[in-house]
mmCIF file of C-alpha atoms in Angstrom:
data_model
loop_
_atom_site.group_PDB
_atom_site.id
_atom_site.type_symbol
_atom_site.label_atom_id
_atom_site.label_comp_id
_atom_site.label_asym_id
_atom_site.label_seq_id
_atom_site.Cartn_x
_atom_site.Cartn_y
_atom_site.Cartn_z
ATOM 1 C CA ASN A 1132 0.000 0.000 0.000
ATOM 2 C CA GLY A 1133 2.975 2.311 -0.368
ATOM 3 C CA ASN A 1134 6.440 2.639 -1.807
ATOM 4 C CA ILE A 1135 9.211 0.166 -1.173
ATOM 5 C CA ASN A 1136 12.500 2.071 -1.326
ATOM 6 C CA ALA A 1137 15.568 -0.077 -1.085
ATOM 7 C CA THR A 1138 18.772 -0.906 -2.847
ATOM 8 C CA GLY A 1139 20.009 -4.327 -3.849
ATOM 9 C CA THR A 1140 18.197 -6.924 -5.962
ATOM 10 C CA TYR A 1141 14.553 -7.995 -5.946
ATOM 11 C CA LYS A 1142 13.442 -11.374 -7.152
ATOM 12 C CA MET A 1143 9.726 -12.064 -7.535
ATOM 13 C CA ASP A 1144 8.878 -15.713 -7.147
ATOM 14 C CA ASP A 1145 5.154 -16.369 -6.711
ATOM 15 C CA SER A 1146 4.284 -14.052 -3.801
ATOM 16 C CA THR A 1147 7.804 -13.543 -2.429
ATOM 17 C CA ILE A 1148 9.853 -10.387 -3.045
ATOM 18 C CA ILE A 1149 13.576 -10.676 -2.423
ATOM 19 C CA ASN A 1150 15.726 -7.527 -2.451
ATOM 20 C CA THR A 1151 18.369 -6.891 -5.182
ATOM 21 C CA SER A 1152 18.512 -3.374 -6.828
ATOM 22 C CA CYS A 1153 15.483 -1.272 -7.711
ATOM 23 C CA VAL A 1154 12.830 0.995 -6.223
ATOM 24 C CA PHE A 1155 9.123 0.121 -6.346
ATOM 25 C CA GLN A 1156 7.102 3.332 -6.413
ATOM 26 C CA GLY A 1157 3.320 3.226 -6.585
ATOM 27 C CA ALA A 1158 2.438 1.185 -9.674
ATOM 28 C CA GLY A 1159 5.899 1.431 -11.256
ATOM 29 C CA VAL A 1160 9.387 0.054 -10.887
ATOM 30 C CA ASP A 1161 12.303 2.508 -11.131
ATOM 31 C CA MET A 1162 15.587 0.860 -11.988
ATOM 32 C CA GLY A 1163 18.960 2.520 -12.303
ATOM 33 C CA ASP A 1164 21.342 2.297 -15.242
ATOM 34 C CA ASN A 1165 22.939 -1.079 -15.935
ATOM 35 C CA HIS A 1166 20.187 -2.989 -14.126
ATOM 36 C CA CYS A 1167 17.707 -5.174 -15.941
ATOM 37 C CA ILE A 1168 14.339 -6.869 -15.706
ATOM 38 C CA LYS A 1169 14.600 -10.579 -16.423
ATOM 39 C CA LEU A 1170 11.597 -12.741 -17.217
ATOM 40 C CA GLY A 1171 11.378 -16.511 -17.589
ATOM 41 C CA VAL A 1172 12.958 -19.384 -15.675
ATOM 42 C CA GLY A 1173 16.231 -19.039 -17.604
ATOM 43 C CA ASP A 1174 16.149 -15.221 -17.854
ATOM 44 C CA ASP A 1175 14.774 -15.678 -21.371
ATOM 45 C CA LEU A 1176 13.602 -12.067 -21.842
ATOM 46 C CA VAL A 1177 15.709 -9.140 -20.659
ATOM 47 C CA ILE A 1178 14.829 -5.427 -20.631
ATOM 48 C CA LYS A 1179 17.675 -3.080 -19.740
ATOM 49 C CA HIS A 1180 19.266 0.345 -20.132
ATOM 50 C CA ASN A 1181 23.030 1.003 -19.905
ATOM 51 C CA SER A 1182 22.933 4.842 -19.538
ATOM 52 C CA LEU A 1183 23.299 5.254 -23.338
ATOM 53 C CA ASP A 1184 21.044 2.705 -25.049
ATOM 54 C CA SER A 1185 17.962 0.637 -24.224
ATOM 55 C CA TYR A 1186 17.523 -3.046 -25.055
ATOM 56 C CA VAL A 1187 14.795 -5.674 -25.258
ATOM 57 C CA GLU A 1188 16.553 -9.025 -25.683
ATOM 58 C CA ASN A 1189 14.944 -12.426 -26.232
ATOM 59 C CA TYR A 1190 16.982 -15.613 -25.784
ATOM 60 C CA THR A 1191 14.377 -18.363 -26.290
ATOM 61 C CA GLY A 1192 11.765 -18.895 -29.003
ATOM 62 C CA ASN A 1193 10.204 -16.050 -30.969
ATOM 63 C CA LEU A 1194 9.569 -12.502 -29.752
ATOM 64 C CA HIS A 1195 5.906 -11.557 -30.302
ATOM 65 C CA LEU A 1196 4.444 -8.054 -30.251
ATOM 66 C CA ALA A 1197 0.651 -8.163 -30.365
ATOM 67 C CA ASN A 1198 -2.176 -5.663 -30.163
ATOM 68 C CA TYR A 1199 -5.517 -7.311 -29.379
ATOM 69 C CA THR A 1200 -7.582 -4.102 -29.636
ATOM 70 C CA ASP A 1201 -10.174 -4.369 -32.439
ATOM 71 C CA ASP A 1202 -8.843 -2.403 -35.449
ATOM 72 C CA GLY A 1203 -5.889 -1.285 -33.309
ATOM 73 C CA ASP A 1204 -2.491 -0.456 -34.780
ATOM 74 C CA ILE A 1205 1.132 -0.948 -33.770
ATOM 75 C CA MET A 1206 3.129 2.187 -34.573
ATOM 76 C CA PHE A 1207 6.897 2.662 -34.634
ATOM 77 C CA HIS A 1208 8.154 6.192 -33.964
ATOM 78 C CA SER A 1209 11.622 7.717 -33.897
ATOM 79 C CA ASP A 1210 13.403 11.073 -34.131
ATOM 80 C CA ASN A 1211 12.466 13.145 -37.189
ATOM 81 C CA GLY A 1212 15.958 14.604 -37.675
ATOM 82 C CA SER A 1213 14.850 17.995 -36.322
ATOM 83 C CA GLY A 1214 14.447 17.298 -32.621
ATOM 84 C CA GLY A 1215 10.879 16.018 -32.849
ATOM 85 C CA ILE A 1216 9.381 12.584 -33.240
ATOM 86 C CA THR A 1217 7.574 11.028 -36.203
ATOM 87 C CA GLU A 1218 5.990 7.746 -37.242
ATOM 88 C CA TYR A 1219 8.063 5.529 -39.564
ATOM 89 C CA LEU A 1220 6.062 2.301 -39.732
ATOM 90 C CA ARG A 1221 2.512 1.262 -38.878
ATOM 91 C CA LEU A 1222 0.934 -2.172 -38.688
ATOM 92 C CA ASP A 1223 -2.628 -1.097 -39.490
ATOM 93 C CA GLY A 1224 -5.061 -3.507 -37.839
ATOM 94 C CA GLY A 1225 -8.160 -1.725 -39.177
ATOM 95 C CA SER A 1226 -7.101 -1.886 -42.840
ATOM 96 C CA VAL A 1227 -4.964 -5.046 -42.432
ATOM 97 C CA LEU A 1228 -1.966 -3.339 -44.063
ATOM 98 C CA THR A 1229 1.637 -2.521 -43.309
ATOM 99 C CA ARG A 1230 2.079 1.207 -43.915
ATOM 100 C CA PHE A 1231 5.507 2.717 -44.472
ATOM 101 C CA LYS A 1232 5.368 6.377 -43.447
ATOM 102 C CA LYS A 1233 8.955 7.170 -44.516
ATOM 103 C CA ASN A 1234 11.208 6.061 -47.377
ATOM 104 C CA THR A 1235 12.989 2.745 -47.106
ATOM 105 C CA VAL A 1236 16.597 2.205 -48.156
ATOM 106 C CA HIS A 1237 17.782 -1.140 -49.450
ATOM 107 C CA GLU A 1238 21.581 -1.262 -49.388
ATOM 108 C CA ASP A 1239 23.529 -2.678 -52.362
ATOM 109 C CA ASN A 1240 22.697 -6.327 -53.060
ATOM 110 C CA ILE A 1241 19.700 -6.223 -50.699
ATOM 111 C CA SER A 1242 16.495 -6.874 -52.633
ATOM 112 C CA ALA A 1243 12.844 -6.059 -52.108
ATOM 113 C CA ARG A 1244 11.165 -9.413 -52.689
ATOM 114 C CA PHE A 1245 7.580 -10.168 -53.655
ATOM 115 C CA GLY A 1246 5.716 -13.481 -53.874
ATOM 116 C CA ASN A 1247 5.864 -16.624 -51.732
ATOM 117 C CA SER A 1248 9.006 -17.807 -53.540
ATOM 118 C CA SER A 1249 10.589 -14.359 -54.020
ATOM 119 C CA ASP A 1250 9.320 -14.453 -57.622
ATOM 120 C CA LEU A 1251 9.934 -10.733 -58.184
ATOM 121 C CA GLN A 1252 13.012 -8.937 -56.887
ATOM 122 C CA ILE A 1253 14.086 -5.313 -57.213
ATOM 123 C CA TYR A 1254 17.663 -4.468 -56.235
ATOM 124 C CA HIS A 1255 20.887 -2.626 -57.011
ATOM 125 C CA ASP A 1256 24.229 -4.494 -57.013
ATOM 126 C CA GLY A 1257 26.468 -1.450 -56.571
ATOM 127 C CA THR A 1258 26.810 -0.995 -60.333
ATOM 128 C CA ASN A 1259 23.492 -1.852 -62.011
ATOM 129 C CA SER A 1260 19.814 -1.862 -61.032
ATOM 130 C CA TYR A 1261 17.572 -4.879 -61.628
ATOM 131 C CA ILE A 1262 13.931 -5.878 -61.807
ATOM 132 C CA ALA A 1263 14.199 -9.668 -61.742
ATOM 133 C CA ASP A 1264 11.116 -11.760 -62.506
ATOM 134 C CA THR A 1265 12.086 -15.364 -61.748
ATOM 135 C CA GLY A 1266 8.644 -16.853 -61.097
ATOM 136 C CA THR A 1267 5.912 -18.239 -63.278
ATOM 137 C CA GLY A 1268 3.788 -15.977 -65.462
ATOM 138 C CA ASP A 1269 4.520 -12.682 -67.182
ATOM 139 C CA LEU A 1270 6.080 -9.472 -65.920
ATOM 140 C CA ARG A 1271 3.336 -6.949 -66.608
ATOM 141 C CA ILE A 1272 3.396 -3.167 -66.323
ATOM 142 C CA ASN A 1273 -0.178 -1.867 -66.226
ATOM 143 C CA SER A 1274 -1.335 1.714 -66.678
ATOM 144 C CA ASP A 1275 -4.615 3.446 -67.522
ATOM 145 C CA SER A 1276 -2.882 5.911 -69.843
ATOM 146 C CA VAL A 1277 0.826 6.037 -70.772
ATOM 147 C CA VAL A 1278 3.804 3.932 -69.734
ATOM 148 C CA ALA A 1279 6.929 6.018 -70.318
ATOM 149 C CA ILE A 1280 10.544 4.879 -70.124
ATOM 150 C CA ARG A 1281 12.816 7.818 -69.374
ATOM 151 C CA LYS A 1282 16.343 8.545 -68.256
ATOM 152 C CA HIS A 1283 16.747 10.156 -64.841
ATOM 153 C CA ASP A 1284 17.001 13.596 -66.536
ATOM 154 C CA ASN A 1285 13.548 13.105 -68.142
ATOM 155 C CA GLU A 1286 14.882 12.249 -71.601
ATOM 156 C CA THR A 1287 12.162 10.042 -73.134
ATOM 157 C CA MET A 1288 13.307 6.713 -74.571
ATOM 158 C CA ALA A 1289 9.905 5.053 -75.199
ATOM 159 C CA ASN A 1290 6.186 5.706 -74.707
ATOM 160 C CA PHE A 1291 3.469 3.077 -74.718
ATOM 161 C CA THR A 1292 -0.008 4.643 -74.913
ATOM 162 C CA ALA A 1293 -3.132 2.682 -73.976
ATOM 163 C CA ASN A 1294 -5.283 2.104 -77.088
ATOM 164 C CA GLY A 1295 -2.737 4.132 -79.040
ATOM 165 C CA SER A 1296 0.790 4.289 -80.328
ATOM 166 C CA VAL A 1297 4.088 2.817 -79.293
ATOM 167 C CA ASP A 1298 6.803 5.431 -79.778
ATOM 168 C CA LEU A 1299 10.549 4.779 -79.755
ATOM 169 C CA TYR A 1300 12.923 7.723 -79.336
ATOM 170 C CA TYR A 1301 16.502 8.568 -80.253
ATOM 171 C CA ASP A 1302 18.076 11.354 -78.204
ATOM 172 C CA ASN A 1303 14.631 12.472 -76.979
ATOM 173 C CA ILE A 1304 13.165 12.644 -80.550
ATOM 174 C CA ALA A 1305 10.396 10.229 -81.585
ATOM 175 C CA ARG A 1306 11.798 8.190 -84.496
ATOM 176 C CA LEU A 1307 9.459 5.164 -84.775
ATOM 177 C CA CYS A 1308 5.749 5.459 -83.998
ATOM 178 C CA THR A 1309 3.041 2.862 -84.527
ATOM 179 C CA THR A 1310 -0.327 4.031 -85.890
ATOM 180 C CA ALA A 1311 -3.704 2.462 -86.655
ATOM 181 C CA GLY A 1312 -2.524 2.021 -90.245
ATOM 182 C CA GLY A 1313 1.053 0.852 -89.615
ATOM 183 C CA VAL A 1314 4.271 2.649 -88.682
ATOM 184 C CA ASN A 1315 5.558 6.203 -89.077
ATOM 185 C CA ILE A 1316 9.321 6.689 -89.285
ATOM 186 C CA ASN A 1317 10.747 10.105 -88.540
ATOM 187 C CA GLY A 1318 14.062 10.382 -90.375
ATOM 188 C CA GLY A 1319 15.949 8.241 -92.877
ATOM 189 C CA MET A 1320 16.120 4.476 -92.948
#
């Protein structure tokens, strides 16, 4: 019914409290730097702070984070680079989606993989960039209007227009264009 203020180590075993090194205040436990909370018979889960960094360490089985609130989310926040805090990742329980709130960076030779067997991979190997389709079926690029292939400086290399022409460019000038009646060539053959 009050605070227990003591130093040393406390061990909770059923209803027994044995002293070891923390302060119980009201409904909380205040622990100093370099002390930890250990859970499990073999100290399987450890929560600690070393005066610089904080740790949650699991030594047995899987580590589960769960939110059982109907339509509830799990949100990951961190510094925004300007002294504030911002959300980076959300597990959206209402929409059943994973929402990335900030850009992701895949280092060289680390791919973004899609499909149960990693059928589609997008990656950069330090020299070249790849879209690798290694699964069954086609690689399809769908658009309601125009699919354009451009260099990073916006120089057009090809345009594919829905229900319209396919245009191939040389040095940003359309040279070969399909039409309803055939092909138009801009320039000599």
